[in-house]
Short mmCIF file of C-alpha atoms in Angstrom, two decimals:
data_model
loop_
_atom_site.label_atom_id
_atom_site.label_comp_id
_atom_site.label_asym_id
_atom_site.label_seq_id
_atom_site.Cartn_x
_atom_site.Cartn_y
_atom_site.Cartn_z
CA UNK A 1 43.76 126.78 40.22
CA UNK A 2 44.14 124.62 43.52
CA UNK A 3 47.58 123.72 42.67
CA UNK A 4 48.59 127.45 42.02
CA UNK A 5 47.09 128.65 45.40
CA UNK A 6 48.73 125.60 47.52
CA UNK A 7 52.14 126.72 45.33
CA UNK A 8 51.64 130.36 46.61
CA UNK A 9 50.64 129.34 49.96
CA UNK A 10 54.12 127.28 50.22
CA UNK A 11 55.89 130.43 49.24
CA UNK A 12 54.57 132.57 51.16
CA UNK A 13 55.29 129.93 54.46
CA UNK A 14 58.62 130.22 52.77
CA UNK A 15 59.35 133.48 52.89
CA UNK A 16 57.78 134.24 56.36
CA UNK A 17 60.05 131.23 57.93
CA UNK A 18 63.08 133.11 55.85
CA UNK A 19 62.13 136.34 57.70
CA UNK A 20 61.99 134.57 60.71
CA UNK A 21 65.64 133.05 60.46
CA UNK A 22 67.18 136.39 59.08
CA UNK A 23 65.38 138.22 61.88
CA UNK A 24 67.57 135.81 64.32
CA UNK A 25 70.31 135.94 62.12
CA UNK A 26 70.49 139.42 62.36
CA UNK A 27 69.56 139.91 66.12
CA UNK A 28 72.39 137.41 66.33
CA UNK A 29 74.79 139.78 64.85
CA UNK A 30 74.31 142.56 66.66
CA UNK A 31 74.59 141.11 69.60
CA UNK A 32 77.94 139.52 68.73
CA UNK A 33 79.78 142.99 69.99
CA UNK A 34 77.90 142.59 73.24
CA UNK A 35 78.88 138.84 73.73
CA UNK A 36 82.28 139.88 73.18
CA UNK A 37 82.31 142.66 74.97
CA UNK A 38 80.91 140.26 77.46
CA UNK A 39 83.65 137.16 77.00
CA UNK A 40 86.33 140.02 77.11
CA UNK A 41 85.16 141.45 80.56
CA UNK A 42 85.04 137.56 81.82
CA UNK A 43 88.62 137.31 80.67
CA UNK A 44 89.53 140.04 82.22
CA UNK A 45 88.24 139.57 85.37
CA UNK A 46 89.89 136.05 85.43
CA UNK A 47 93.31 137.40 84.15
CA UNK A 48 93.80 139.81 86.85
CA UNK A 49 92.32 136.92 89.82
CA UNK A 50 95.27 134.74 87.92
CA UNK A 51 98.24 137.54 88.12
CA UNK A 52 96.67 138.63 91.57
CA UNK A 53 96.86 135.03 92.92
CA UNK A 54 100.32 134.49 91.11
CA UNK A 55 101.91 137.17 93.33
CA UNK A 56 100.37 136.21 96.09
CA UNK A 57 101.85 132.75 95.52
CA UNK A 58 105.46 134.69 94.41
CA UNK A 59 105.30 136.89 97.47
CA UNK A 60 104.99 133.49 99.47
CA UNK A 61 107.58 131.97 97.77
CA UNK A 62 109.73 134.74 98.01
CA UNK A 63 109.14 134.68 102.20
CA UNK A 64 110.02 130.95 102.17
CA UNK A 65 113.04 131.47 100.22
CA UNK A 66 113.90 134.38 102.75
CA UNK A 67 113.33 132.09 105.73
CA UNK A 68 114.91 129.31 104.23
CA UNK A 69 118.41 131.49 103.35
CA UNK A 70 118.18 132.84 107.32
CA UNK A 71 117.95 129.24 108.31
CA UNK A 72 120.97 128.00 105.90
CA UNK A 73 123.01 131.33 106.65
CA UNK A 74 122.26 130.57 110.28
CA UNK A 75 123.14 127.00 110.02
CA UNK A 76 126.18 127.64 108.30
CA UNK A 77 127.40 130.20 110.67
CA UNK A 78 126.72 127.41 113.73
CA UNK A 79 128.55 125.21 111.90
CA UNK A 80 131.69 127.35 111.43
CA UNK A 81 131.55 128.07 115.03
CA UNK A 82 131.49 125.04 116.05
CA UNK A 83 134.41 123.65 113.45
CA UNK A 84 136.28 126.63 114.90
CA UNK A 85 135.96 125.10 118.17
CA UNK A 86 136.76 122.13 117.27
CA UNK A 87 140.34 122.79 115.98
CA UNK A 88 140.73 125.09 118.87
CA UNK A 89 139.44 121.63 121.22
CA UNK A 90 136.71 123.44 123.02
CA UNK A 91 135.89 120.92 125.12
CA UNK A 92 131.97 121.64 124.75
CA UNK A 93 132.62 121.20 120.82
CA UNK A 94 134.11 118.04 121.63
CA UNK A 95 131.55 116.46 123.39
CA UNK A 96 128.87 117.76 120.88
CA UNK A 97 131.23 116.09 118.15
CA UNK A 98 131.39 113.01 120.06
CA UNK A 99 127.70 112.70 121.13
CA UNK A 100 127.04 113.30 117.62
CA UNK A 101 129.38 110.03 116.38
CA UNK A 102 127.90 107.58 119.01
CA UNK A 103 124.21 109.07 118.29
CA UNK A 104 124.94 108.14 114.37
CA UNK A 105 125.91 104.55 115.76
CA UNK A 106 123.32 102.23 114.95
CA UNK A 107 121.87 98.80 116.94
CA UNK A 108 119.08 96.51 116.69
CA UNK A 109 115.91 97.66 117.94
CA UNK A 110 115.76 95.28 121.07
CA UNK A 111 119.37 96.10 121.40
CA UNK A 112 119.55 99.90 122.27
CA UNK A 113 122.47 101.45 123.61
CA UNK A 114 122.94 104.70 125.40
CA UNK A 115 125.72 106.44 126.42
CA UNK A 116 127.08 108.51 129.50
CA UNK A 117 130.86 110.72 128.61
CA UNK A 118 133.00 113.32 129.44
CA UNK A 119 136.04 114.79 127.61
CA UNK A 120 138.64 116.20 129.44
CA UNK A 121 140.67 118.76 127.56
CA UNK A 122 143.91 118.83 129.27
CA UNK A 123 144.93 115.27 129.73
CA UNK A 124 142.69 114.40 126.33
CA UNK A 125 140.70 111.67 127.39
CA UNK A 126 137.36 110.51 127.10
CA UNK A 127 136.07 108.94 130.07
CA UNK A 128 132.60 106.84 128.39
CA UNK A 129 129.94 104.51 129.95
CA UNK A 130 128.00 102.52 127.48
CA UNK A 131 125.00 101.69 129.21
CA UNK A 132 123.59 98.30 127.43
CA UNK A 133 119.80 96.19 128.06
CA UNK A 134 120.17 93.38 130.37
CA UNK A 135 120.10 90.13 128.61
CA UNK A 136 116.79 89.34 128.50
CA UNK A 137 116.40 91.76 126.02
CA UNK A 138 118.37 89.57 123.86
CA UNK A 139 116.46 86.89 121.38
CA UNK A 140 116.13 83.08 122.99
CA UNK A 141 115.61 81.30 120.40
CA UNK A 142 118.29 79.57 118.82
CA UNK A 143 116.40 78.17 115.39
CA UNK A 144 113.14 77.32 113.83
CA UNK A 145 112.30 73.80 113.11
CA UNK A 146 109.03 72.50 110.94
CA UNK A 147 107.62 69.49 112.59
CA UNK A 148 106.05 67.58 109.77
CA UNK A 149 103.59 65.24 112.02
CA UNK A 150 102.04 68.92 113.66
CA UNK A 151 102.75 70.62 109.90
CA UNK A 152 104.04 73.41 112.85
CA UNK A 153 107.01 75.34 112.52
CA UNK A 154 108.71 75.18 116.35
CA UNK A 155 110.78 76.98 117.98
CA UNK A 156 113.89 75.99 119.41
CA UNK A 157 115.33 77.69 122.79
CA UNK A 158 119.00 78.39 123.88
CA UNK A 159 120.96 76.68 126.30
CA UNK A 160 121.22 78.73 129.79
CA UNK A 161 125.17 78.23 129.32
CA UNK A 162 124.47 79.54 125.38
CA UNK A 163 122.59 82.84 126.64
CA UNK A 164 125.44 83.64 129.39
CA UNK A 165 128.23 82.90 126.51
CA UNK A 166 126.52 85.32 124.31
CA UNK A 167 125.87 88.22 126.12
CA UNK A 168 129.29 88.07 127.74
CA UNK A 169 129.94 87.96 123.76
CA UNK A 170 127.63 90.98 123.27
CA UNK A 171 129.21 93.09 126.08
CA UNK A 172 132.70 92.54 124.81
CA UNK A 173 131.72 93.50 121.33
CA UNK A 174 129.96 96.67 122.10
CA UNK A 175 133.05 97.68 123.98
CA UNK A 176 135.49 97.61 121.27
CA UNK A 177 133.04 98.52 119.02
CA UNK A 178 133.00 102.06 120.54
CA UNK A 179 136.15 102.02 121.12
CA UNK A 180 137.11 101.80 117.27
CA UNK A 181 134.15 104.19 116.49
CA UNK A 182 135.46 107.24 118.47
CA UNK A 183 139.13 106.90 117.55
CA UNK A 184 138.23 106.19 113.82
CA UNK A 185 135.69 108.96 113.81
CA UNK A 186 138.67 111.48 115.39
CA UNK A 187 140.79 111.91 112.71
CA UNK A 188 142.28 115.17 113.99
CA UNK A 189 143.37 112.84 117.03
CA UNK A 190 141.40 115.18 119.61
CA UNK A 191 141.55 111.89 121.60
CA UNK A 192 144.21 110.14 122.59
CA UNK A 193 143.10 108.00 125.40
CA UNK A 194 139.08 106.15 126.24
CA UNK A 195 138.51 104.99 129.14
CA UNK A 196 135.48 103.01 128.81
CA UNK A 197 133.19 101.32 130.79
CA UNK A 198 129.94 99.22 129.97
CA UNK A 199 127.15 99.06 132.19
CA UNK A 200 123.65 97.54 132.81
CA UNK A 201 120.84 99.59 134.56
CA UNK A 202 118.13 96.96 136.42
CA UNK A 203 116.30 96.26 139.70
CA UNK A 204 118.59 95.28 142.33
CA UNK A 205 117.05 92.09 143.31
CA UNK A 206 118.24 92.81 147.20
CA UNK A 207 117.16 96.70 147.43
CA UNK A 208 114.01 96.69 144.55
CA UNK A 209 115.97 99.68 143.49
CA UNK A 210 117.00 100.72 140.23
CA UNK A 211 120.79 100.02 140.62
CA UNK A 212 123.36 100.59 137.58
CA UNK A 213 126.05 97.80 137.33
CA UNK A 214 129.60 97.89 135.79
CA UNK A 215 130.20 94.63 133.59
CA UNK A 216 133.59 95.84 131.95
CA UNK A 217 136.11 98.34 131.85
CA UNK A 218 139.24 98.89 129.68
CA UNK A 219 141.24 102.05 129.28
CA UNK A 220 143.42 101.85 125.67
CA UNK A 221 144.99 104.62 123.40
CA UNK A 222 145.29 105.42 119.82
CA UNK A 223 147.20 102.42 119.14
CA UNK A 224 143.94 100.40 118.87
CA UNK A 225 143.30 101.81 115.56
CA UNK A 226 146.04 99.49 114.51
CA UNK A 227 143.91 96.36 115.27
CA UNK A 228 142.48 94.59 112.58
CA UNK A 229 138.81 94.15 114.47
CA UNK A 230 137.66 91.38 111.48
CA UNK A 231 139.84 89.04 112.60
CA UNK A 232 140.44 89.52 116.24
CA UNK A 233 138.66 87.34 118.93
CA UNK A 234 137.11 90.28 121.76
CA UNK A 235 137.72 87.88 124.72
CA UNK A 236 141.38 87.59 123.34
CA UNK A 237 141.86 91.42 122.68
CA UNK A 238 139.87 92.95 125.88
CA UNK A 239 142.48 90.22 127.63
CA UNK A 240 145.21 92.36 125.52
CA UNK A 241 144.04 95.17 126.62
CA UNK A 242 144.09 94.56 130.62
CA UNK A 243 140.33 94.69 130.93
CA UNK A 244 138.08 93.72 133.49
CA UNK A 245 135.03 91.70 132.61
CA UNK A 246 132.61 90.41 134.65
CA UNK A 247 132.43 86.75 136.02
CA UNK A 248 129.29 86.67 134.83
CA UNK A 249 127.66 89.35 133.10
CA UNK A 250 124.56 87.46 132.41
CA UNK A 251 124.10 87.34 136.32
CA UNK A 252 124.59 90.86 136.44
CA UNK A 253 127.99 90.14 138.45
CA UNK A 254 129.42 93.32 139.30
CA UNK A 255 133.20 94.20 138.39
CA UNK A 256 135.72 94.94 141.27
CA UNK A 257 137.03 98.52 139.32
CA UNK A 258 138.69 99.91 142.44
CA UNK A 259 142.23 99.65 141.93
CA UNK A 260 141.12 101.35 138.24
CA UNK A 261 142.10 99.33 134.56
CA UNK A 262 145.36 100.87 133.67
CA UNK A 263 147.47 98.89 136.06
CA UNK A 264 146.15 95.60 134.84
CA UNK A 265 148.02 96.62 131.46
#
């Protein structure tokens, strides 16, 4: 008797815990519609923030590409302008050209070099100042040596006579550096004569004032593209070329330019 009341007992626990989980089941089911209903709303809303924020993000991209074309178009039509002027030798488009060639020429950075031109249309020369440091500017040392006794690597200075050879060396090479530069960089032959000068800006010892002096001058025409500049020595070709160098650039010796460069040639 106890066994068949603990076996109806179990069934009945049985079918009320059944009941329970198809009640859920059930509630489950009809709120599946609403859950959907729910997930498709969610969707939705996040669909249309998507498209809404993609063109946004076109529209933006559309304005750049806009801006971008005025800027080319704009470009472009600058450009042809000043090509235009070019091969009609607008002296303006000249200089632009030119400033743009010795801007694109490159030094070391305790080595900068500026420059000071004008073009003249008519007789076709460029009259140029390349305005260079003074020589301090220029690296002392000659080489490093390791001292095994101080386990030191030491430095080793230049001669005074080694600094004044070099920067008369530096001066000179600048010089027809530029030179070659311009011509090479003129193929349309704009150009046909440079003269050139190269100069140092410093404190005139005498005055305290900030005096500009001429180390070297040379005047030379299109020829000098026919140079072979690897295997000349500068001293040897600015001597070619009738130019005046300084004594003594190092000293900041001043050039005696009044009787002007072309004569000397």
């Amino acid at each position: 008797m106890l066994r068949r009341k603990k076996h109806a007992d179990v069934i009945a626990e049985s079918k009320i815990e059944f009941q329970k989980l198809h009640d859920d089941w059930r509630k489950s089911v009809e709120e599946l519609p609403i859950e959907r209903q729910r997930q498709e709303e969610a969707y939705q809303a996040v669909e249309q923030a998507r498209v809404s924020q993609l063109a946004e993000v076109q529209r933006s991209y559309d304005a750049e590409c806009q801006t971008r074309q005025a800027e080319a178009d704009e470009a472009n039509a600058s450009l042809d302008t000043f090509i235009q002027s070019l091969d009609y030798d607008v002296e303006e488009a000249v200089q632009e050209y030119i400033a743009m060639v010795l801007g694109n020429s490159v030094y070391p950075d305790f080595l900068p070099v500026d420059y000071d031109f004008t073009f003249n249309s008519k007789l076709r020369e460029l009259t140029l100042t390349v305005l260079v440091p003074a020589a301090s500017a220029l690296p002392t040392v000659k080489e490093y040596k390791y001292v095994r006794t101080k386990d030191e690597i030491v430095p080793s200075g230049l001669t005074l006579k080694a600094m004044k050879d070099r920067y008369t060396s530096v001066v000179g090479q600048i010089a027809l550096r530029t030179l070659h530069e311009v011509f090479e960089a003129d193929r349309a032959g704009r150009i046909q004569t440079i003269a050139l000068k190269v100069a140092v800006e410093g404190l005139n010892p005498a005055t305290g004032l900030l005096t500009r002096t001429d180390l070297l001058a040379v005047s030379t025409d299109r020829s000098f593209l026919s140079y072979d500049l690897a295997n000349v020595v500068p001293t040897a070709t600015l001597q070619h070329l009738g130019a005046l160098v300084s004594k003594s650039p190092y000293d900041l010796v001043p050039i005696d330019a009044s009787k002007g460069v072309r004569g000397r040639r």
